Coordinates of C-alpha atoms in Angstrom, one line a residue:
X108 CA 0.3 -48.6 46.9
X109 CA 1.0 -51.1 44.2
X110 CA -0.7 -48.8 41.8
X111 CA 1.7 -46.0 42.7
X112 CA 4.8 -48.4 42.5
X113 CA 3.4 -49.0 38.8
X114 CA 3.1 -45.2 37.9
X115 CA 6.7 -45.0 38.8
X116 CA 8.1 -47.8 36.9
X117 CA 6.9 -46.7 34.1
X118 CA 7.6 -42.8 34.0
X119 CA 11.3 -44.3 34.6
X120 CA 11.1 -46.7 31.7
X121 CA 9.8 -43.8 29.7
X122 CA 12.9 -41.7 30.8
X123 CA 15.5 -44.4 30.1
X124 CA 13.7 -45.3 26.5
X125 CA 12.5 -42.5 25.3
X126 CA 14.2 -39.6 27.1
X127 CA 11.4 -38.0 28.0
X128 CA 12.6 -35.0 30.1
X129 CA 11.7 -31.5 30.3
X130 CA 15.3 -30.5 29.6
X131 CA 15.2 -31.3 25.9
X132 CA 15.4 -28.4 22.9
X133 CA 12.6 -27.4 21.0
X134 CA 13.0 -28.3 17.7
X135 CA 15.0 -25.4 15.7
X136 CA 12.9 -23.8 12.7
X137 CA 14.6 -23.0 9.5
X138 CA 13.9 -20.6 6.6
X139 CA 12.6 -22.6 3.7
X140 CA 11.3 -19.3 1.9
X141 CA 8.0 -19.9 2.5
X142 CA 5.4 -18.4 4.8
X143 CA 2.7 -20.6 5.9
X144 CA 1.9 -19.0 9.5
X145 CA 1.8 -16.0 11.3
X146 CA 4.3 -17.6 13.9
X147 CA 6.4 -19.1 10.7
X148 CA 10.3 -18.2 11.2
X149 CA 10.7 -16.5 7.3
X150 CA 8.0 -14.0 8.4
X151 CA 11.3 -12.0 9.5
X152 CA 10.7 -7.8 10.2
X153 CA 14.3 -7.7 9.2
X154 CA 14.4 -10.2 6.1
X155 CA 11.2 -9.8 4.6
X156 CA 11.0 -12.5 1.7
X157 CA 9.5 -15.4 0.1
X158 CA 5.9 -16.8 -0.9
X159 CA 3.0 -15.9 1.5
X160 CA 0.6 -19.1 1.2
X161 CA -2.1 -19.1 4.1
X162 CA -3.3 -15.5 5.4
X163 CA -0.6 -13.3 6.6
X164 CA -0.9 -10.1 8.4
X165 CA 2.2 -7.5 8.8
X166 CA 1.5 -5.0 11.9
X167 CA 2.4 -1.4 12.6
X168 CA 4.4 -3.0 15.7
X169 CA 7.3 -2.5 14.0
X170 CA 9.0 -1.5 10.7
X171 CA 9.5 -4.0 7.8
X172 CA 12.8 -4.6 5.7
X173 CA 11.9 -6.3 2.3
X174 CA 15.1 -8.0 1.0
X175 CA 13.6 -10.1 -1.5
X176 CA 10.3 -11.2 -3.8
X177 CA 7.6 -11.5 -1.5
X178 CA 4.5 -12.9 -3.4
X179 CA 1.4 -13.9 -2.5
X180 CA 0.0 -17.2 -3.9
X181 CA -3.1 -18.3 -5.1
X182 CA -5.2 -18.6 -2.2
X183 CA -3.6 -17.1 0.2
X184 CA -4.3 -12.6 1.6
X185 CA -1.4 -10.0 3.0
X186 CA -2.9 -7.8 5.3
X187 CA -1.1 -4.9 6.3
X188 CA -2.1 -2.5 8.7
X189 CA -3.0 1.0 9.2
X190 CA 0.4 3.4 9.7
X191 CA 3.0 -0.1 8.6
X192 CA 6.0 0.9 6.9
X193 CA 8.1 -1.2 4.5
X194 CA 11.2 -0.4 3.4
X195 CA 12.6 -1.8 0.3
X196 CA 16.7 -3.0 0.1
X197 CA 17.9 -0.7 -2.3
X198 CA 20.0 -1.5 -5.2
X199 CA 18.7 -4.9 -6.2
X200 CA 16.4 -5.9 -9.0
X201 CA 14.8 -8.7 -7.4
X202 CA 13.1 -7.0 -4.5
X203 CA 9.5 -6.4 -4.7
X204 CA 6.4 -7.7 -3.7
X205 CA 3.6 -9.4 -6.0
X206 CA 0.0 -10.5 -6.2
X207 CA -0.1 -13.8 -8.2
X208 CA -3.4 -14.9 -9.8
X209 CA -5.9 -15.9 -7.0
X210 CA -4.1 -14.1 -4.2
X211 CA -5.1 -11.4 -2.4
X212 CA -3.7 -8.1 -1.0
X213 CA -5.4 -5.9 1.7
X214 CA -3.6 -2.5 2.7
X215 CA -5.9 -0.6 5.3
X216 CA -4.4 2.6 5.6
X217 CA -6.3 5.4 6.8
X218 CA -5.9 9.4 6.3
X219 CA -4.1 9.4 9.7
X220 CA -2.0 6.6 9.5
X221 CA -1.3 5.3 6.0
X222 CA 0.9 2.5 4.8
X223 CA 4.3 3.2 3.1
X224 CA 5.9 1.3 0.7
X225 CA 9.8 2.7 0.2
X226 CA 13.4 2.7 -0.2
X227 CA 15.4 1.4 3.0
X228 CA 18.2 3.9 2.0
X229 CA 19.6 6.5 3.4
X230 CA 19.8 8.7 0.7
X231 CA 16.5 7.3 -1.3
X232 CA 16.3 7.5 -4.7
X233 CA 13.8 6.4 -7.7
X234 CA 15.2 3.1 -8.8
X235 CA 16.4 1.6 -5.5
X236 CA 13.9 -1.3 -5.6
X237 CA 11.0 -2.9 -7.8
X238 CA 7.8 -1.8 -6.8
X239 CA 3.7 -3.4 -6.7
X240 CA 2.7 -5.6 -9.2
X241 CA -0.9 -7.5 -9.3
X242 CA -2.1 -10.5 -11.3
X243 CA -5.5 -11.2 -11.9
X244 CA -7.9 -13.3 -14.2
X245 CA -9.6 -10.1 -15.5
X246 CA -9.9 -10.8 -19.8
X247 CA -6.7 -9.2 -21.5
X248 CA -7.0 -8.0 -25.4
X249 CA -6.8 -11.0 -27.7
X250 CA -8.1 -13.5 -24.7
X251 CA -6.4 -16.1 -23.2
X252 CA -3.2 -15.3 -20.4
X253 CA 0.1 -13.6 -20.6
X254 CA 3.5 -13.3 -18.9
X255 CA 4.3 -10.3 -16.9
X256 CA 7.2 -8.5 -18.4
X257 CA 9.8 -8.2 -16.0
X258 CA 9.3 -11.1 -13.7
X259 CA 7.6 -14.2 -15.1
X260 CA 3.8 -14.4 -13.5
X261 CA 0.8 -15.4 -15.1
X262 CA -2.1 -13.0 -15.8
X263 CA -5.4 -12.7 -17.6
X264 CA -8.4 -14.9 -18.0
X265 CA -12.1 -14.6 -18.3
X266 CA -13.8 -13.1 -15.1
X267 CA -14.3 -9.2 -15.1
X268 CA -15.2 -8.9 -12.1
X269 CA -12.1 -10.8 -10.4
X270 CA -11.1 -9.7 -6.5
X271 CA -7.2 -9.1 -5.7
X272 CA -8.2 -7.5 -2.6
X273 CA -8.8 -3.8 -1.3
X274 CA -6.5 -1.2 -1.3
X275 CA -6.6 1.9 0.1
X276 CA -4.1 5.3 1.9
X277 CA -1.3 3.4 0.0
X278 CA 2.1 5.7 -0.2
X279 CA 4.8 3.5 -2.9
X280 CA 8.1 5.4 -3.3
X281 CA 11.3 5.1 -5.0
X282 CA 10.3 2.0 -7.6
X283 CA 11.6 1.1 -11.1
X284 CA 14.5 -1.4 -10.6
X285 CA 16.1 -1.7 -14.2
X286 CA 16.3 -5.8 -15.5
X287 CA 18.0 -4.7 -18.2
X288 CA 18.6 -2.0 -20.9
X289 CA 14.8 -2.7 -22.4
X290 CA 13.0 -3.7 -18.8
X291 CA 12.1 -2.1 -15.5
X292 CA 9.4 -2.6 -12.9
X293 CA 6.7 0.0 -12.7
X294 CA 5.5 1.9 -9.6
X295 CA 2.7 0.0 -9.5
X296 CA 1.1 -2.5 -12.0
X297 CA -2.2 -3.7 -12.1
X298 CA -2.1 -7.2 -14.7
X299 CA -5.5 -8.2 -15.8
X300 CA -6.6 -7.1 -12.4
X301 CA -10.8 -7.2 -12.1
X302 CA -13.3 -5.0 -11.0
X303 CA -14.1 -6.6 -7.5
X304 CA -11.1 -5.5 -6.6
X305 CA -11.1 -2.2 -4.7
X306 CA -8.6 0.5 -5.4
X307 CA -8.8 4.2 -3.3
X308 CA -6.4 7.1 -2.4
X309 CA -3.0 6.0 -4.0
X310 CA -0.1 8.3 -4.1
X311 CA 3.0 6.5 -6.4
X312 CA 6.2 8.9 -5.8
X313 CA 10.0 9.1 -7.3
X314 CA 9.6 6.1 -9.8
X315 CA 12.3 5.3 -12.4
X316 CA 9.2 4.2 -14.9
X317 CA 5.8 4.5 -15.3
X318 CA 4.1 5.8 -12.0
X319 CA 1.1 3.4 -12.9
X320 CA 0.6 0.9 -15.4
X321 CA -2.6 -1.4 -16.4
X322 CA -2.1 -4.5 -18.6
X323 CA -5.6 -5.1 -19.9
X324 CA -8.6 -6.2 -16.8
X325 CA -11.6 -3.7 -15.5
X326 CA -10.2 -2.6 -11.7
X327 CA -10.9 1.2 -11.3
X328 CA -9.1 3.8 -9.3
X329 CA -10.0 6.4 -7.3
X330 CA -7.8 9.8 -5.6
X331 CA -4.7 8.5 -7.7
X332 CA -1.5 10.9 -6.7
X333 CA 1.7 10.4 -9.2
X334 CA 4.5 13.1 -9.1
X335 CA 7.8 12.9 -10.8
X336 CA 8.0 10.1 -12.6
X337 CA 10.6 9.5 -15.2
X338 CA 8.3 8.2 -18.2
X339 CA 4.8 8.1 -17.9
X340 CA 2.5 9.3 -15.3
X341 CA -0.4 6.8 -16.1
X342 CA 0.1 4.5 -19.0
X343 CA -2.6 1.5 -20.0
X344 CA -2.5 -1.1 -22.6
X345 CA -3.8 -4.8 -23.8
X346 CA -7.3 -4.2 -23.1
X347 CA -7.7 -2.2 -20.0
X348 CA -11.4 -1.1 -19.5
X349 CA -11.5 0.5 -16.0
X350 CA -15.3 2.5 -16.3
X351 CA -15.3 4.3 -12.6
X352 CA -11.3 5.9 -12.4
X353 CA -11.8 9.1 -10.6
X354 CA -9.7 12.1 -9.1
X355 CA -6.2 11.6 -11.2
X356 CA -3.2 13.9 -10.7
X357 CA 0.2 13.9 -12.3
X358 CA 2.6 16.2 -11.6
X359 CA 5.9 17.0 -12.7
X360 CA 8.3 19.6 -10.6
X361 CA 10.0 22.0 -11.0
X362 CA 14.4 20.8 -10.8
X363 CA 12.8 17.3 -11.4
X364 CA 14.9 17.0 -14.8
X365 CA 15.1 13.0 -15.2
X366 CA 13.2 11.7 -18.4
X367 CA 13.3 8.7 -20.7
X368 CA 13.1 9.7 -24.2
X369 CA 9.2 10.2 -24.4
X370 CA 7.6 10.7 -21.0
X371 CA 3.8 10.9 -21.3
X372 CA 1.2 12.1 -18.8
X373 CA -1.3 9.4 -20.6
X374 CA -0.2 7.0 -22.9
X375 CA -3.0 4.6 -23.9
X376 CA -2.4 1.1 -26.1
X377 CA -5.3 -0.6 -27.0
X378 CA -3.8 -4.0 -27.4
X379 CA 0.6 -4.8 -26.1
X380 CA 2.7 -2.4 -28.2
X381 CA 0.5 -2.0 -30.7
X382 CA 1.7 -5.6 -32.5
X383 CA -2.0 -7.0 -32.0
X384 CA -4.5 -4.6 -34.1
X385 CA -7.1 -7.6 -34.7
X386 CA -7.0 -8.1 -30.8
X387 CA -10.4 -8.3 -29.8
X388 CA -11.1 -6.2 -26.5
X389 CA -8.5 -3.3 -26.7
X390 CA -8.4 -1.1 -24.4
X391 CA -11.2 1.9 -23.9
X392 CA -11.5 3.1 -19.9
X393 CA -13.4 6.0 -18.5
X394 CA -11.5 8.6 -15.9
X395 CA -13.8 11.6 -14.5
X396 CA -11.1 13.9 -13.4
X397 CA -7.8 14.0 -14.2
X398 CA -5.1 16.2 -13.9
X399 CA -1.8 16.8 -15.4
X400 CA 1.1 19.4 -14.4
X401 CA 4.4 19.4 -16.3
X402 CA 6.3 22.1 -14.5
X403 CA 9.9 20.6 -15.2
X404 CA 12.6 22.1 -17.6
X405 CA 12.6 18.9 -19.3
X406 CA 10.4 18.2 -22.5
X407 CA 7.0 15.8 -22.2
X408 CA 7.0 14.3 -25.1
X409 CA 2.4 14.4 -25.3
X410 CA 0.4 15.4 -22.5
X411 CA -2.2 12.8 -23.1
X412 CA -1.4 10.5 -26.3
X413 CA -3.8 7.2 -27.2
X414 CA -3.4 5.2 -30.0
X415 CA -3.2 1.7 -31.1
X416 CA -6.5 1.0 -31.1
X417 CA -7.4 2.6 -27.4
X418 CA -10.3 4.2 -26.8
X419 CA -11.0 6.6 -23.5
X420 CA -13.6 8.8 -22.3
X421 CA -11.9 11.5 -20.6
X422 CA -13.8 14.2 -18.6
X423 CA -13.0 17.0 -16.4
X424 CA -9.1 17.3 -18.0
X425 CA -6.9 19.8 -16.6
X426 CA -3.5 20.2 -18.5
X427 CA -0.9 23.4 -17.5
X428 CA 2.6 24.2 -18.0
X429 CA 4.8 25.8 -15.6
X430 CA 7.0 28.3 -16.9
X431 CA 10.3 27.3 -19.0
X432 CA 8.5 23.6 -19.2
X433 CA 7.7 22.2 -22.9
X434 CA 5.3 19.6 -24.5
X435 CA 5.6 17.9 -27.7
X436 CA 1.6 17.9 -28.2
X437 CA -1.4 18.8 -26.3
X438 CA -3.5 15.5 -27.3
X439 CA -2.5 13.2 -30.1
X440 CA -4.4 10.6 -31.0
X441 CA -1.9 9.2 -33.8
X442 CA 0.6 6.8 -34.0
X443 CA 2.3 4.8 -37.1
X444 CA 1.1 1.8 -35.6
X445 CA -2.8 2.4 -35.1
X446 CA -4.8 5.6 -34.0
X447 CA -7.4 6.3 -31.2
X448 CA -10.6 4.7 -32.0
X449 CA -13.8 7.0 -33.1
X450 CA -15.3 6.5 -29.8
X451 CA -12.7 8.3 -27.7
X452 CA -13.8 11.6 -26.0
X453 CA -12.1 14.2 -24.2
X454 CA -13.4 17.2 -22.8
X455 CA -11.4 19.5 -20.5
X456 CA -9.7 22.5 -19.7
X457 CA -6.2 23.9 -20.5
X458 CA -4.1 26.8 -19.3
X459 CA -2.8 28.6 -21.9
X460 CA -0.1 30.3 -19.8
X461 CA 3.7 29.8 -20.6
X462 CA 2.9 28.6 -24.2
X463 CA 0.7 25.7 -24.0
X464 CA -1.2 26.1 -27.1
X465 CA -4.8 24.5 -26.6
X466 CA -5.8 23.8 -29.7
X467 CA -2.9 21.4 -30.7
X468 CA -4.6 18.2 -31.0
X469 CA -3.3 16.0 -33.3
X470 CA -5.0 13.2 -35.4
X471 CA -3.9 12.6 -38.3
X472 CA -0.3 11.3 -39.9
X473 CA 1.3 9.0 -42.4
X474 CA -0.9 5.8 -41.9
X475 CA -4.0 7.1 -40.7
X476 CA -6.4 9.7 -39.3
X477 CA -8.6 8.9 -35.9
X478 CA -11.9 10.4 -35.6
X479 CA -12.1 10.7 -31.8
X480 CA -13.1 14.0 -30.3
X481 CA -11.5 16.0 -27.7
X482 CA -12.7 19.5 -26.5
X483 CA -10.7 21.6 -24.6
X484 CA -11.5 25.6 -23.7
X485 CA -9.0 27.7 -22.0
X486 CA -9.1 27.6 -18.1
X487 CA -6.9 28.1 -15.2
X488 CA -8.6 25.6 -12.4
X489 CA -8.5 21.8 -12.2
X490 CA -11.3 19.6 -11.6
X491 CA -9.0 17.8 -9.0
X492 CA -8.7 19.2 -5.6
X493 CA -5.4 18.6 -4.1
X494 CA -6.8 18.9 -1.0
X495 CA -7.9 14.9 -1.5
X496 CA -4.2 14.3 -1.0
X497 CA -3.7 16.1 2.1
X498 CA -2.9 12.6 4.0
X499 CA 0.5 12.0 1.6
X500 CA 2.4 14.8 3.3
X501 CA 3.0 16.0 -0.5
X502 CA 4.0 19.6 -1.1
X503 CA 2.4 21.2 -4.3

């Protein structure tokens, strides 16, 4: 009994100093912009923002609103899951998400059920919000690291074979947020990204850019969709060397009239702008398969252009015109500031309907003549079966 008498004065003594009652408020969470857990208060469905730093996972259970930068920092994954949807405030320039350096992203989309990047607005248009970007520690042209150009992130470094994660049934819509008069964000952008890093079945839609941009690293691609973007469909620079691309198609629509003032379906740099000739490690990738189908009014300025320094190896090309559409040149491998190396190849097909002359290749001008080879014979079928791309939804 005295023992019991004990128990009781001291839960009471504990109640009068302490307070100890089960009537007391959790303790209220706020937003510091940082996600740390999968039960932390800024990992908000509705207000999706800030900087993932443990391993986070969003889930189809319900649709995602990204108001802000969400990055992912150097150590820590974003998982998203098979059939997620995130949808992108529109009209801000500071609304995208990013891979920094030693992060990780893993998108497991499927065929049935893949995940969608987009524009949260009603009437979506390209633009409305930034778009993918990835940073890696693959080697860039000239060595060393680099600043991202619209958003400062590091990228670059010495490891080829560098892992930002797996990507795979990936839809991204509506990107190219304007910074300024000189910079926008790309659909997606792969910086210094390396080859562990795994990259299928891609469809980038409706951009206000480039659909697809590499800044130097090795990562590949494979079943790569782009239709209508406003400059160029896939553009590489600083020392990108991708050697297993496979299965690209571009397309440009009929009515799709909006263009910058020289939209590409490839333009290659071997080193950034072509300001870096001595760069060692410019730029020289290999794509099996790729397609490119300008059927707009509007003029492309070069179906495929490299210069600067780039090299490629290009095989199974398919280039048509729809009718009323127009292309500056066929392949050009010239440009004031540096010409396609002598190991560049091309060999392909090209419809010669609706004026598309097939042997305009162009090599030579004022500063210098490239030596690279590209072959191309009249056909009328791609290497590219659009069938790949059944799972987008996307109407030919």
């Amino acid at each position: 009994m005295k023992t019991l008498k004990n128990y009781f004065a001291m839960a009471a003594l504990c109640a009068v100093i302490f307070g100890c009652t089960d009537d007391d408020p959790a303790p209220v969470q706020t937003k510091d912009g940082v996600i740390s857990s999968q039960s932390d208060v800024d990992l908000d469905a509705a207000d999706l923002k800030g900087e993932i730093t443990s391993s986070i996972t969003l889930s189809n259970a319900q649709e995602w609103v990204l108001t802000g930068p969400l990055s992912v920092a150097s150590g820590a994954k974003l998982t998203i899951d098979a059939g997620t949807t995130i949808k992108a405030q529109a009209g801000g320039t500071n609304v995208y998400i990013a891979v920094e350096q030693g992060g990780q992203i893993f998108v497991n989309g499927t065929a049935a059920a893949p995940v969608k990047m987009t524009s949260g607005a009603a009437n979506p248009a390209s633009g409305d919000w930034g778009g993918l970007l990835i940073m890696g520690n693959a080697p860039i042209s000239g060595g060393g690291t680099a600043t991202t150009e619209v958003v400062d992130y590091t990228y670059g470094g010495t490891n080829p074979t560098d892992d930002s994660g797996d990507i795979t049934y990936l839809i991204v819509e509506y990107t190219g947020a304007r910074i300024n008069g000189d910079k926008e964000f790309n659909g997606v952008t792969f910086y210094g990204v390396g080859s562990g890093t795994t990259v299928s079945n891609l469809a980038v839609l409706y951009g206000d850019d480039d659909a697809v941009e590499w800044f130097g690293g090795s990562v590949s691609v494979s079943n790569l969709l782009v239709a209508n973007a406003k400059d160029d469909m896939f553009d590489w620079t600083q020392g990108y060397v991708g050697q297993n691309n496979t299965n690209f198609y571009g397309i440009r629509q009929a009515g799709f009239v909006a263009v910058t003032s020289d939209p590409r379906g490839i333009e290659a740099d071997g080193n950034l702008d072509g300001n870096s000739p001595q760069d060692a490690g410019q730029s020289n990738p290999k794509i099996d398969g790729i397609t490119i189908i300008h059927n707009a009014a509007v003029e492309m300025s070069d179906m495929v252009k490299i210069r600067r320094g780039s090299g490629a190896v290009i095989t199974n090309l398919y280039v048509a015109l729809g009718a009323g559409a127009t292309a500056g040149d066929l392949v050009d491998f010239y440009d004031d500031k540096g010409v396609a190396i002598a190991s560049t190849s091309i060999t392909g097909t090209a419809n010669p309907a609706n004026g598309l002359d097939i042997t305009d290749i162009k090599k030579s001008g004022t500063n210098g003549t490239s030596t690279g080879t590209a072959t191309i014979t009249s056909g009328t079928t791609s290497a590219v079966n659009t069938s790949i791309f059944a799972w987008t939804g996307f109407s030919f």
